[in-house]
Amino acid sequence: MADCIVFAKAMADETRQRIMRLLSTEKLCVTEVVERLGGVSQPTVSHHLSVLRDAGLVQVHRRGKQVFYVLDQTAVAECCGELLNTFAPERSLSDN
């Protein structure tokens, strides 16, 4: 399970949020993420992907020399659930 403090820090950046949206529906390599974001350099995207990977929010898949990334939706859901339990426990109890 991803650390929820690290998760929150990773989520604090708008570019990382945009990358997570892209990776929520398909596996993409760095070049594809750069193309879809437009205006964000490859080194910047690589840095953001590294932060997301270190936070446990993306899965990495190698295909030959290319590296593909996809959002780990289970990790995102677990962290969101833990944040809900921590900061809105009455809400999470009433939903069950």
JSON list of C-alpha atoms in Angstrom, two decimals:
[
{"chain": "A", "resi": 1, "resn": "MET", "atom": "CA", "xyz": [0.00, 0.00, 0.00]},
{"chain": "A", "resi": 2, "resn": "ALA", "atom": "CA", "xyz": [1.27, 3.46, -0.88]},
{"chain": "A", "resi": 3, "resn": "ASP", "atom": "CA", "xyz": [2.10, 5.86, 1.95]},
{"chain": "A", "resi": 4, "resn": "CYS", "atom": "CA", "xyz": [-0.77, 8.33, 2.14]},
{"chain": "A", "resi": 5, "resn": "ILE", "atom": "CA", "xyz": [1.43, 11.31, 3.05]},
{"chain": "A", "resi": 6, "resn": "VAL", "atom": "CA", "xyz": [3.61, 10.60, 0.03]},
{"chain": "A", "resi": 7, "resn": "PHE", "atom": "CA", "xyz": [0.37, 10.15, -1.96]},
{"chain": "A", "resi": 8, "resn": "ALA", "atom": "CA", "xyz": [-0.89, 13.57, -0.87]},
{"chain": "A", "resi": 9, "resn": "LYS", "atom": "CA", "xyz": [2.44, 15.21, -1.75]},
{"chain": "A", "resi": 10, "resn": "ALA", "atom": "CA", "xyz": [2.39, 13.53, -5.17]},
{"chain": "A", "resi": 11, "resn": "MET", "atom": "CA", "xyz": [-1.18, 14.72, -5.74]},
{"chain": "A", "resi": 12, "resn": "ALA", "atom": "CA", "xyz": [-0.28, 18.30, -4.80]},
{"chain": "A", "resi": 13, "resn": "ASP", "atom": "CA", "xyz": [1.20, 18.99, -8.24]},
{"chain": "A", "resi": 14, "resn": "GLU", "atom": "CA", "xyz": [-1.12, 19.85, -11.13]},
{"chain": "A", "resi": 15, "resn": "THR", "atom": "CA", "xyz": [1.15, 18.27, -13.76]},
{"chain": "A", "resi": 16, "resn": "ARG", "atom": "CA", "xyz": [1.22, 15.00, -11.84]},
{"chain": "A", "resi": 17, "resn": "GLN", "atom": "CA", "xyz": [-2.57, 15.09, -11.63]},
{"chain": "A", "resi": 18, "resn": "ARG", "atom": "CA", "xyz": [-2.72, 15.52, -15.41]},
{"chain": "A", "resi": 19, "resn": "ILE", "atom": "CA", "xyz": [-0.31, 12.60, -15.87]},
{"chain": "A", "resi": 20, "resn": "MET", "atom": "CA", "xyz": [-2.39, 10.44, -13.54]},
{"chain": "A", "resi": 21, "resn": "ARG", "atom": "CA", "xyz": [-5.51, 11.20, -15.58]},
{"chain": "A", "resi": 22, "resn": "LEU", "atom": "CA", "xyz": [-3.72, 10.12, -18.74]},
{"chain": "A", "resi": 23, "resn": "LEU", "atom": "CA", "xyz": [-2.42, 6.93, -17.14]},
{"chain": "A", "resi": 24, "resn": "SER", "atom": "CA", "xyz": [-5.77, 6.02, -15.62]},
{"chain": "A", "resi": 25, "resn": "THR", "atom": "CA", "xyz": [-7.04, 4.65, -18.93]},
{"chain": "A", "resi": 26, "resn": "GLU", "atom": "CA", "xyz": [-3.99, 3.29, -20.75]},
{"chain": "A", "resi": 27, "resn": "LYS", "atom": "CA", "xyz": [-0.30, 2.39, -20.60]},
{"chain": "A", "resi": 28, "resn": "LEU", "atom": "CA", "xyz": [1.88, 5.13, -22.03]},
{"chain": "A", "resi": 29, "resn": "CYS", "atom": "CA", "xyz": [5.62, 5.64, -22.47]},
{"chain": "A", "resi": 30, "resn": "VAL", "atom": "CA", "xyz": [7.30, 8.92, -21.52]},
{"chain": "A", "resi": 31, "resn": "THR", "atom": "CA", "xyz": [7.26, 10.16, -25.12]},
{"chain": "A", "resi": 32, "resn": "GLU", "atom": "CA", "xyz": [3.50, 9.60, -25.39]},
{"chain": "A", "resi": 33, "resn": "VAL", "atom": "CA", "xyz": [2.88, 11.41, -22.10]},
{"chain": "A", "resi": 34, "resn": "VAL", "atom": "CA", "xyz": [4.99, 14.35, -23.31]},
{"chain": "A", "resi": 35, "resn": "GLU", "atom": "CA", "xyz": [3.03, 14.50, -26.59]},
{"chain": "A", "resi": 36, "resn": "ARG", "atom": "CA", "xyz": [-0.35, 14.41, -24.84]},
{"chain": "A", "resi": 37, "resn": "LEU", "atom": "CA", "xyz": [0.52, 16.99, -22.21]},
{"chain": "A", "resi": 38, "resn": "GLY", "atom": "CA", "xyz": [1.95, 19.46, -24.70]},
{"chain": "A", "resi": 39, "resn": "GLY", "atom": "CA", "xyz": [4.32, 22.12, -23.42]},
{"chain": "A", "resi": 40, "resn": "VAL", "atom": "CA", "xyz": [5.96, 19.91, -20.78]},
{"chain": "A", "resi": 41, "resn": "SER", "atom": "CA", "xyz": [9.51, 18.76, -21.48]},
{"chain": "A", "resi": 42, "resn": "GLN", "atom": "CA", "xyz": [10.59, 15.12, -21.47]},
{"chain": "A", "resi": 43, "resn": "PRO", "atom": "CA", "xyz": [12.91, 15.60, -18.45]},
{"chain": "A", "resi": 44, "resn": "THR", "atom": "CA", "xyz": [10.07, 17.21, -16.50]},
{"chain": "A", "resi": 45, "resn": "VAL", "atom": "CA", "xyz": [7.67, 14.37, -17.35]},
{"chain": "A", "resi": 46, "resn": "SER", "atom": "CA", "xyz": [10.33, 11.82, -16.39]},
{"chain": "A", "resi": 47, "resn": "HIS", "atom": "CA", "xyz": [10.78, 13.58, -13.04]},
{"chain": "A", "resi": 48, "resn": "HIS", "atom": "CA", "xyz": [7.03, 13.57, -12.36]},
{"chain": "A", "resi": 49, "resn": "LEU", "atom": "CA", "xyz": [6.75, 9.89, -13.32]},
{"chain": "A", "resi": 50, "resn": "SER", "atom": "CA", "xyz": [9.59, 9.14, -10.91]},
{"chain": "A", "resi": 51, "resn": "VAL", "atom": "CA", "xyz": [7.73, 10.90, -8.09]},
{"chain": "A", "resi": 52, "resn": "LEU", "atom": "CA", "xyz": [4.56, 8.95, -8.92]},
{"chain": "A", "resi": 53, "resn": "ARG", "atom": "CA", "xyz": [6.50, 5.69, -9.10]},
{"chain": "A", "resi": 54, "resn": "ASP", "atom": "CA", "xyz": [8.21, 6.36, -5.76]},
{"chain": "A", "resi": 55, "resn": "ALA", "atom": "CA", "xyz": [4.78, 7.08, -4.24]},
{"chain": "A", "resi": 56, "resn": "GLY", "atom": "CA", "xyz": [3.55, 3.70, -5.49]},
{"chain": "A", "resi": 57, "resn": "LEU", "atom": "CA", "xyz": [0.93, 5.29, -7.73]},
{"chain": "A", "resi": 58, "resn": "VAL", "atom": "CA", "xyz": [2.08, 4.01, -11.11]},
{"chain": "A", "resi": 59, "resn": "GLN", "atom": "CA", "xyz": [3.08, 0.58, -12.30]},
{"chain": "A", "resi": 60, "resn": "VAL", "atom": "CA", "xyz": [6.02, 0.20, -14.68]},
{"chain": "A", "resi": 61, "resn": "HIS", "atom": "CA", "xyz": [6.00, -2.27, -17.56]},
{"chain": "A", "resi": 62, "resn": "ARG", "atom": "CA", "xyz": [8.98, -2.84, -19.85]},
{"chain": "A", "resi": 63, "resn": "ARG", "atom": "CA", "xyz": [8.51, -3.80, -23.48]},
{"chain": "A", "resi": 64, "resn": "GLY", "atom": "CA", "xyz": [11.91, -4.15, -25.07]},
{"chain": "A", "resi": 65, "resn": "LYS", "atom": "CA", "xyz": [13.78, -0.89, -24.48]},
{"chain": "A", "resi": 66, "resn": "GLN", "atom": "CA", "xyz": [10.60, 1.09, -23.83]},
{"chain": "A", "resi": 67, "resn": "VAL", "atom": "CA", "xyz": [9.14, 1.66, -20.40]},
{"chain": "A", "resi": 68, "resn": "PHE", "atom": "CA", "xyz": [5.38, 2.06, -20.09]},
{"chain": "A", "resi": 69, "resn": "TYR", "atom": "CA", "xyz": [3.49, 3.49, -17.15]},
{"chain": "A", "resi": 70, "resn": "VAL", "atom": "CA", "xyz": [-0.07, 2.93, -15.97]},
{"chain": "A", "resi": 71, "resn": "LEU", "atom": "CA", "xyz": [-1.88, 4.30, -12.94]},
{"chain": "A", "resi": 72, "resn": "ASP", "atom": "CA", "xyz": [-2.16, 1.84, -10.05]},
{"chain": "A", "resi": 73, "resn": "GLN", "atom": "CA", "xyz": [-5.84, 2.43, -9.39]},
{"chain": "A", "resi": 74, "resn": "THR", "atom": "CA", "xyz": [-5.83, 0.08, -6.41]},
{"chain": "A", "resi": 75, "resn": "ALA", "atom": "CA", "xyz": [-3.14, 2.15, -4.67]},
{"chain": "A", "resi": 76, "resn": "VAL", "atom": "CA", "xyz": [-5.04, 5.37, -5.42]},
{"chain": "A", "resi": 77, "resn": "ALA", "atom": "CA", "xyz": [-8.29, 3.90, -4.05]},
{"chain": "A", "resi": 78, "resn": "GLU", "atom": "CA", "xyz": [-6.56, 2.60, -0.91]},
{"chain": "A", "resi": 79, "resn": "CYS", "atom": "CA", "xyz": [-4.96, 5.98, -0.17]},
{"chain": "A", "resi": 80, "resn": "CYS", "atom": "CA", "xyz": [-8.20, 7.83, -0.81]},
{"chain": "A", "resi": 81, "resn": "GLY", "atom": "CA", "xyz": [-10.00, 5.40, 1.51]},
{"chain": "A", "resi": 82, "resn": "GLU", "atom": "CA", "xyz": [-7.37, 5.81, 4.21]},
{"chain": "A", "resi": 83, "resn": "LEU", "atom": "CA", "xyz": [-7.58, 9.60, 3.95]},
{"chain": "A", "resi": 84, "resn": "LEU", "atom": "CA", "xyz": [-11.35, 9.34, 4.23]},
{"chain": "A", "resi": 85, "resn": "ASN", "atom": "CA", "xyz": [-11.08, 7.09, 7.30]},
{"chain": "A", "resi": 86, "resn": "THR", "atom": "CA", "xyz": [-8.55, 9.42, 8.90]},
{"chain": "A", "resi": 87, "resn": "PHE", "atom": "CA", "xyz": [-10.09, 12.81, 8.19]},
{"chain": "A", "resi": 88, "resn": "ALA", "atom": "CA", "xyz": [-13.80, 12.03, 7.75]},
{"chain": "A", "resi": 89, "resn": "PRO", "atom": "CA", "xyz": [-14.38, 8.87, 9.80]},
{"chain": "A", "resi": 90, "resn": "GLU", "atom": "CA", "xyz": [-18.06, 9.61, 10.37]},
{"chain": "A", "resi": 91, "resn": "ARG", "atom": "CA", "xyz": [-18.58, 9.91, 6.63]},
{"chain": "A", "resi": 92, "resn": "SER", "atom": "CA", "xyz": [-16.82, 6.63, 5.86]},
{"chain": "A", "resi": 93, "resn": "LEU", "atom": "CA", "xyz": [-18.76, 4.77, 8.58]},
{"chain": "A", "resi": 94, "resn": "SER", "atom": "CA", "xyz": [-22.10, 6.05, 7.31]},
{"chain": "A", "resi": 95, "resn": "ASP", "atom": "CA", "xyz": [-21.30, 4.91, 3.77]},
{"chain": "A", "resi": 96, "resn": "ASN", "atom": "CA", "xyz": [-20.83, 1.25, 4.83]}
]
